[in-house]
Tab-separated table of C-alpha atoms in Angstrom:
chain	number	residue	atom	x	y	z
A	792	UNK	CA	0.000	0.000	0.000
A	793	UNK	CA	2.713	2.421	1.008
A	794	UNK	CA	4.666	1.322	-2.049
A	795	UNK	CA	1.789	2.276	-4.363
A	796	UNK	CA	1.497	5.658	-2.695
A	797	UNK	CA	5.243	6.180	-3.138
A	798	UNK	CA	5.083	5.268	-6.836
A	799	UNK	CA	2.133	7.576	-7.334
A	800	UNK	CA	3.957	10.492	-5.727
A	801	UNK	CA	6.985	9.787	-7.872
A	802	UNK	CA	4.860	9.887	-11.029
A	803	UNK	CA	3.255	13.126	-9.963
A	804	UNK	CA	6.632	14.731	-9.356
A	805	UNK	CA	7.871	13.523	-12.764
A	806	UNK	CA	4.758	14.877	-14.461
A	807	UNK	CA	5.176	18.175	-12.680
A	808	UNK	CA	8.792	18.384	-13.829
A	809	UNK	CA	7.785	17.552	-17.430
A	810	UNK	CA	5.028	20.170	-17.387
A	811	UNK	CA	7.427	22.719	-15.941
A	812	UNK	CA	10.014	21.934	-18.631
A	813	UNK	CA	7.400	22.182	-21.364
A	814	UNK	CA	6.198	25.477	-19.943
A	815	UNK	CA	9.736	26.814	-19.915
A	816	UNK	CA	10.220	25.656	-23.510
A	817	UNK	CA	6.921	27.250	-24.590
A	818	UNK	CA	7.818	30.496	-22.850
A	819	UNK	CA	11.243	30.447	-24.509
A	820	UNK	CA	9.656	29.766	-27.908
A	821	UNK	CA	7.161	32.584	-27.384
A	822	UNK	CA	9.927	34.987	-26.395
A	823	UNK	CA	11.957	33.894	-29.459
A	824	UNK	CA	8.896	34.386	-31.654
A	825	UNK	CA	8.392	37.880	-30.263
A	826	UNK	CA	12.049	38.707	-30.824
A	827	UNK	CA	12.001	37.343	-34.389
A	828	UNK	CA	8.755	39.145	-35.129
A	829	UNK	CA	10.238	42.422	-33.938
A	830	UNK	CA	13.375	41.813	-35.969
A	831	UNK	CA	11.276	40.961	-39.040
A	832	UNK	CA	9.257	44.179	-38.654
A	833	UNK	CA	12.462	46.146	-38.350
A	834	UNK	CA	13.859	44.305	-41.380
A	835	UNK	CA	10.740	45.061	-43.466
A	836	UNK	CA	10.714	48.684	-42.273
A	837	UNK	CA	14.364	49.048	-43.285
A	838	UNK	CA	13.671	47.502	-46.704
A	839	UNK	CA	10.635	49.779	-47.151
A	840	UNK	CA	12.735	52.821	-46.265
A	841	UNK	CA	15.402	51.734	-48.750
A	842	UNK	CA	12.676	51.241	-51.357
A	843	UNK	CA	11.303	54.765	-50.837
A	844	UNK	CA	14.806	56.239	-51.079
A	845	UNK	CA	15.432	54.337	-54.304
A	846	UNK	CA	12.097	55.503	-55.712
A	847	UNK	CA	13.046	59.094	-54.887
A	848	UNK	CA	16.370	58.516	-56.665
A	849	UNK	CA	14.486	57.272	-59.727
A	850	UNK	CA	12.180	60.306	-59.738
A	851	UNK	CA	15.190	62.624	-59.439
A	852	UNK	CA	16.992	60.722	-62.199
A	853	UNK	CA	13.951	61.079	-64.449
A	854	UNK	CA	13.886	64.853	-63.857
A	855	UNK	CA	17.612	65.082	-64.512
A	856	UNK	CA	17.191	63.292	-67.844
A	857	UNK	CA	14.294	65.635	-68.699
A	858	UNK	CA	16.565	68.627	-68.073
A	859	UNK	CA	19.210	67.420	-70.518
A	860	UNK	CA	18.896	69.378	-73.776
A	861	UNK	CA	20.770	68.713	-77.002
A	862	UNK	CA	20.328	69.146	-80.760
A	863	UNK	CA	22.030	65.821	-81.434
A	864	UNK	CA	19.354	63.342	-82.599
A	865	UNK	CA	21.478	60.264	-81.840
A	866	UNK	CA	22.127	61.424	-78.290
A	867	UNK	CA	18.451	62.336	-77.825
A	868	UNK	CA	17.479	58.774	-78.777
A	869	UNK	CA	19.905	57.397	-76.202
A	870	UNK	CA	18.503	59.711	-73.518
A	871	UNK	CA	14.986	58.550	-74.385
A	872	UNK	CA	16.062	54.923	-74.026
A	873	UNK	CA	17.475	55.637	-70.542
A	874	UNK	CA	14.227	57.358	-69.516
A	875	UNK	CA	12.301	54.278	-70.640
A	876	UNK	CA	14.578	52.129	-68.431
A	877	UNK	CA	13.806	54.414	-65.467
A	878	UNK	CA	10.053	54.157	-66.111
A	879	UNK	CA	10.268	50.342	-66.311
A	880	UNK	CA	12.263	50.152	-63.076
A	881	UNK	CA	9.766	52.395	-61.282
A	882	UNK	CA	6.914	50.091	-62.331
A	883	UNK	CA	8.810	47.054	-61.035
A	884	UNK	CA	9.455	48.718	-57.667
A	885	UNK	CA	5.752	49.484	-57.250
A	886	UNK	CA	5.091	45.707	-57.365
A	887	UNK	CA	7.975	44.851	-55.019
A	888	UNK	CA	6.681	43.596	-51.585
A	889	UNK	CA	9.480	44.918	-49.347
A	890	UNK	CA	10.725	41.488	-48.336
A	891	UNK	CA	14.070	41.002	-50.032
A	892	UNK	CA	17.354	42.761	-49.437
A	893	UNK	CA	18.733	40.917	-52.455
A	894	UNK	CA	16.067	42.571	-54.626
A	895	UNK	CA	16.825	45.959	-53.045
A	896	UNK	CA	20.526	45.493	-53.774
A	897	UNK	CA	19.734	44.606	-57.379
A	898	UNK	CA	17.703	47.802	-57.732
A	899	UNK	CA	20.542	49.785	-56.132
A	900	UNK	CA	22.947	48.376	-58.695
A	901	UNK	CA	20.655	49.236	-61.614
A	902	UNK	CA	20.083	52.776	-60.302
A	903	UNK	CA	23.832	53.186	-59.807
A	904	UNK	CA	24.355	52.222	-63.442
A	905	UNK	CA	21.722	54.760	-64.514
A	906	UNK	CA	23.475	57.477	-62.498
A	907	UNK	CA	26.816	56.604	-64.072
A	908	UNK	CA	25.287	56.771	-67.539
A	909	UNK	CA	23.649	60.102	-66.638
A	910	UNK	CA	26.995	61.571	-65.608
A	911	UNK	CA	28.549	60.456	-68.897
A	912	UNK	CA	25.713	62.102	-70.848
A	913	UNK	CA	26.062	65.304	-68.820
A	914	UNK	CA	29.744	65.408	-69.784
A	915	UNK	CA	28.946	64.714	-73.456
A	916	UNK	CA	26.190	67.331	-73.630
A	917	UNK	CA	28.343	69.883	-71.817
A	918	UNK	CA	31.102	69.258	-74.351
A	919	UNK	CA	28.631	69.544	-77.234
A	920	UNK	CA	27.183	72.766	-75.828
A	921	UNK	CA	30.639	74.293	-75.420
A	922	UNK	CA	31.514	73.166	-78.946
A	923	UNK	CA	28.259	74.633	-80.260
A	924	UNK	CA	28.965	77.909	-78.468
A	925	UNK	CA	32.415	77.987	-80.016
A	926	UNK	CA	30.999	77.196	-83.460
A	927	UNK	CA	28.304	79.835	-82.985
A	928	UNK	CA	30.951	82.417	-82.114
A	929	UNK	CA	33.044	81.345	-85.094
A	930	UNK	CA	29.973	81.469	-87.357
A	931	UNK	CA	29.178	84.936	-86.059
A	932	UNK	CA	32.700	86.063	-86.893
A	933	UNK	CA	32.494	84.400	-90.299
A	934	UNK	CA	29.143	86.082	-90.981
A	935	UNK	CA	30.632	89.421	-89.967
A	936	UNK	CA	33.530	88.841	-92.350
A	937	UNK	CA	31.145	87.753	-95.113
A	938	UNK	CA	28.979	90.828	-94.507
A	939	UNK	CA	32.084	93.019	-94.595
A	940	UNK	CA	33.255	91.406	-97.853
A	941	UNK	CA	29.749	91.652	-99.340
A	942	UNK	CA	29.467	95.286	-98.319
A	943	UNK	CA	32.929	96.012	-99.696
A	944	UNK	CA	32.105	94.222	-102.956
A	945	UNK	CA	28.829	96.134	-103.169
A	946	UNK	CA	30.699	99.396	-102.726
A	947	UNK	CA	33.176	98.361	-105.419
A	948	UNK	CA	30.329	97.355	-107.721
A	949	UNK	CA	28.618	100.678	-107.084
A	950	UNK	CA	31.880	102.490	-107.718
A	951	UNK	CA	32.394	100.516	-110.918
A	952	UNK	CA	28.805	101.181	-111.937
A	953	UNK	CA	29.214	104.880	-111.190
A	954	UNK	CA	32.495	104.872	-113.088
A	955	UNK	CA	30.868	103.133	-116.051
A	956	UNK	CA	28.061	105.669	-115.984
A	957	UNK	CA	30.586	108.499	-115.839
A	958	UNK	CA	32.528	106.951	-118.721
A	959	UNK	CA	29.307	106.310	-120.658
A	960	UNK	CA	28.177	109.894	-120.131
A	961	UNK	CA	31.609	111.163	-121.059
A	962	UNK	CA	31.753	109.010	-124.202
A	963	UNK	CA	28.182	109.767	-125.318
A	964	UNK	CA	27.748	112.019	-128.316
A	965	UNK	CA	26.441	115.522	-127.686
A	966	UNK	CA	24.879	117.875	-130.206
A	967	UNK	CA	24.961	121.649	-130.532
A	968	UNK	CA	22.589	124.123	-132.171
A	969	UNK	CA	19.814	121.732	-133.185
A	970	UNK	CA	17.565	123.693	-135.572
A	971	UNK	CA	14.570	122.385	-137.528
A	972	UNK	CA	13.687	124.321	-140.686
A	973	UNK	CA	10.993	123.753	-143.357
A	974	UNK	CA	12.661	123.964	-146.795
A	975	UNK	CA	11.674	123.625	-150.458
A	976	UNK	CA	13.261	121.459	-153.159
A	977	UNK	CA	16.082	123.980	-153.473
A	978	UNK	CA	16.783	123.689	-149.718
A	979	UNK	CA	15.525	127.230	-149.135
A	980	UNK	CA	13.560	128.091	-145.993
A	981	UNK	CA	9.802	128.376	-146.589
A	982	UNK	CA	6.583	128.333	-144.548
A	983	UNK	CA	5.039	125.047	-143.544
A	984	UNK	CA	2.489	125.038	-146.345
A	985	UNK	CA	5.244	125.085	-148.988
A	986	UNK	CA	7.472	122.659	-147.084
A	987	UNK	CA	9.068	119.904	-149.165
A	988	UNK	CA	11.452	118.683	-146.415
A	989	UNK	CA	12.047	119.360	-142.764
A	990	UNK	CA	15.781	119.915	-142.352
A	991	UNK	CA	17.370	119.123	-138.967
A	992	UNK	CA	20.730	120.852	-138.688
A	993	UNK	CA	23.113	120.311	-135.773
A	994	UNK	CA	26.732	119.792	-134.884
A	995	UNK	CA	28.155	116.818	-132.985
A	996	UNK	CA	30.574	118.128	-130.379
A	997	UNK	CA	34.199	117.084	-130.203
A	998	UNK	CA	34.703	114.074	-127.920
A	999	UNK	CA	38.066	112.307	-127.671
A	1000	UNK	CA	36.726	109.667	-125.234
A	1001	UNK	CA	34.091	108.163	-127.507
A	1002	UNK	CA	34.652	105.343	-129.947
A	1003	UNK	CA	35.380	106.147	-133.582
A	1004	UNK	CA	33.572	104.732	-136.565
A	1005	UNK	CA	30.162	104.293	-138.111
A	1006	UNK	CA	27.087	105.629	-136.288
A	1007	UNK	CA	23.383	105.826	-136.959
A	1008	UNK	CA	21.543	108.949	-135.797
A	1009	UNK	CA	17.748	108.779	-135.554
A	1010	UNK	CA	15.465	111.828	-135.806
A	1011	UNK	CA	12.132	111.577	-134.027
A	1012	UNK	CA	9.489	114.268	-134.699
A	1013	UNK	CA	6.337	114.842	-132.644
A	1014	UNK	CA	3.427	116.869	-133.969
A	1015	UNK	CA	1.437	119.314	-131.793
A	1016	UNK	CA	-1.019	116.474	-131.061
A	1017	UNK	CA	1.926	114.397	-129.659
A	1018	UNK	CA	1.704	111.938	-132.522
A	1019	UNK	CA	5.104	110.754	-133.772
A	1020	UNK	CA	5.668	111.229	-137.491
A	1021	UNK	CA	6.861	107.829	-138.747
A	1022	UNK	CA	9.137	107.406	-141.724
A	1023	UNK	CA	7.339	104.158	-142.550
A	1024	UNK	CA	5.361	101.392	-140.873
A	1025	UNK	CA	8.621	99.526	-140.153
A	1026	UNK	CA	10.757	102.471	-139.038
A	1027	UNK	CA	11.713	101.380	-135.509
A	1028	UNK	CA	14.902	101.483	-133.437
A	1029	UNK	CA	15.865	100.166	-130.001
A	1030	UNK	CA	16.151	102.575	-127.095
A	1031	UNK	CA	16.435	101.476	-123.429
A	1032	UNK	CA	15.036	97.997	-124.280
A	1033	UNK	CA	11.947	99.385	-126.051
A	1034	UNK	CA	11.176	100.002	-129.717
A	1035	UNK	CA	10.604	103.609	-130.788
A	1036	UNK	CA	9.399	104.994	-134.090
A	1037	UNK	CA	11.777	107.274	-135.962
A	1038	UNK	CA	10.986	109.909	-138.554
A	1039	UNK	CA	14.351	109.890	-140.365
A	1040	UNK	CA	17.873	108.578	-139.878
A	1041	UNK	CA	21.410	109.305	-141.044
A	1042	UNK	CA	24.541	107.173	-141.201
A	1043	UNK	CA	27.715	109.073	-140.253
A	1044	UNK	CA	31.383	108.345	-139.656
A	1045	UNK	CA	32.581	109.992	-136.448
A	1046	UNK	CA	36.301	110.428	-135.679
A	1047	UNK	CA	36.068	112.366	-132.425
A	1048	UNK	CA	36.152	115.825	-133.954
A	1049	UNK	CA	33.309	118.327	-134.250
A	1050	UNK	CA	31.041	117.269	-137.114
A	1051	UNK	CA	28.288	119.219	-138.903
A	1052	UNK	CA	25.276	117.033	-139.755
A	1053	UNK	CA	21.910	117.517	-141.464
A	1054	UNK	CA	18.998	115.061	-141.557
A	1055	UNK	CA	16.032	115.515	-143.890
A	1056	UNK	CA	12.483	114.346	-143.373
A	1057	UNK	CA	10.388	114.332	-146.563
A	1058	UNK	CA	7.020	115.993	-146.054
A	1059	UNK	CA	4.270	113.389	-146.384
A	1060	UNK	CA	1.487	115.936	-146.050
A	1061	UNK	CA	0.922	115.323	-142.312
A	1062	UNK	CA	2.282	118.708	-141.175
A	1063	UNK	CA	0.015	121.148	-139.372
A	1064	UNK	CA	0.532	124.522	-137.795
A	1065	UNK	CA	1.795	124.459	-134.208
A	1066	UNK	CA	4.645	123.545	-131.860
A	1067	UNK	CA	6.688	120.425	-132.658
A	1068	UNK	CA	9.304	118.477	-130.706
A	1069	UNK	CA	12.454	117.060	-132.274
A	1070	UNK	CA	14.684	114.441	-130.624
A	1071	UNK	CA	17.981	112.919	-131.732
A	1072	UNK	CA	19.079	109.414	-130.661
A	1073	UNK	CA	22.365	107.592	-131.051
A	1074	UNK	CA	24.014	104.671	-129.232
A	1075	UNK	CA	20.985	104.168	-126.961
A	1076	UNK	CA	21.197	107.788	-125.764
A	1077	UNK	CA	19.232	110.970	-126.360
A	1078	UNK	CA	21.885	113.264	-127.816
A	1079	UNK	CA	19.746	116.315	-128.571
A	1080	UNK	CA	16.251	117.769	-128.293
A	1081	UNK	CA	14.483	120.979	-129.233
A	1082	UNK	CA	11.088	122.507	-129.990
A	1083	UNK	CA	10.163	124.400	-133.138
A	1084	UNK	CA	7.041	126.109	-134.415
A	1085	UNK	CA	5.526	125.914	-137.871
A	1086	UNK	CA	3.619	129.016	-138.818
């Protein structure tokens, strides 16, 4: 009987010890769980903080790429490709669950590469901008030189043109004492009703600068009604790129000395009383003009 009681007490003590050990183990496991849970929260919080910092880096990188300006199409395409990489990485990070340092480190590496590439592009664009500034300055200087040369050439052309005009004026024939007289068949002066010819008398002045040789002098007569008296239907000559009607013409040989000339217009019956105008043309120039009255 006493032996059974002793065995029972022994079992109870053993059970108590087992329960106590299990309790200690459970308490230890619970404490370990709490510690690990706290560490895991801290780990996730640290990863989340790293993620936010990396996202801020990506946003800043995107803005930095937006600020890069260049006129180089090839470089612009490369910049666009880098911006597309940034956008893709930002989308991936939005789906990331903040539970892997290895993933965070991979993102850090990719962002570091993007920053390195950005720095290289900044250097390239800065070099291009400085080169463009230098070229712009050189182009400005070249344009100034071109403008100076163009202006100088224009002045020379104007001087040459003025000189040619001076020479042309100096070499042009000039007439003196242009007189128009109605005459009869015997070349005697008469009134307009008895006129057989109109005689234009004048002298070509001496001119040592003009060319020597054959010349054609055209006489152009205007009636009081401003109608030009034509020699014939085909009596035209060129003056200042237009065709003018002439009344009579005369071929002369000019050698630079003063020369007396007379040109006759045969009366075709179209004369009337009034004030007439007579003009002389030679070498595309008006060389004499006068008015006369038929009474």
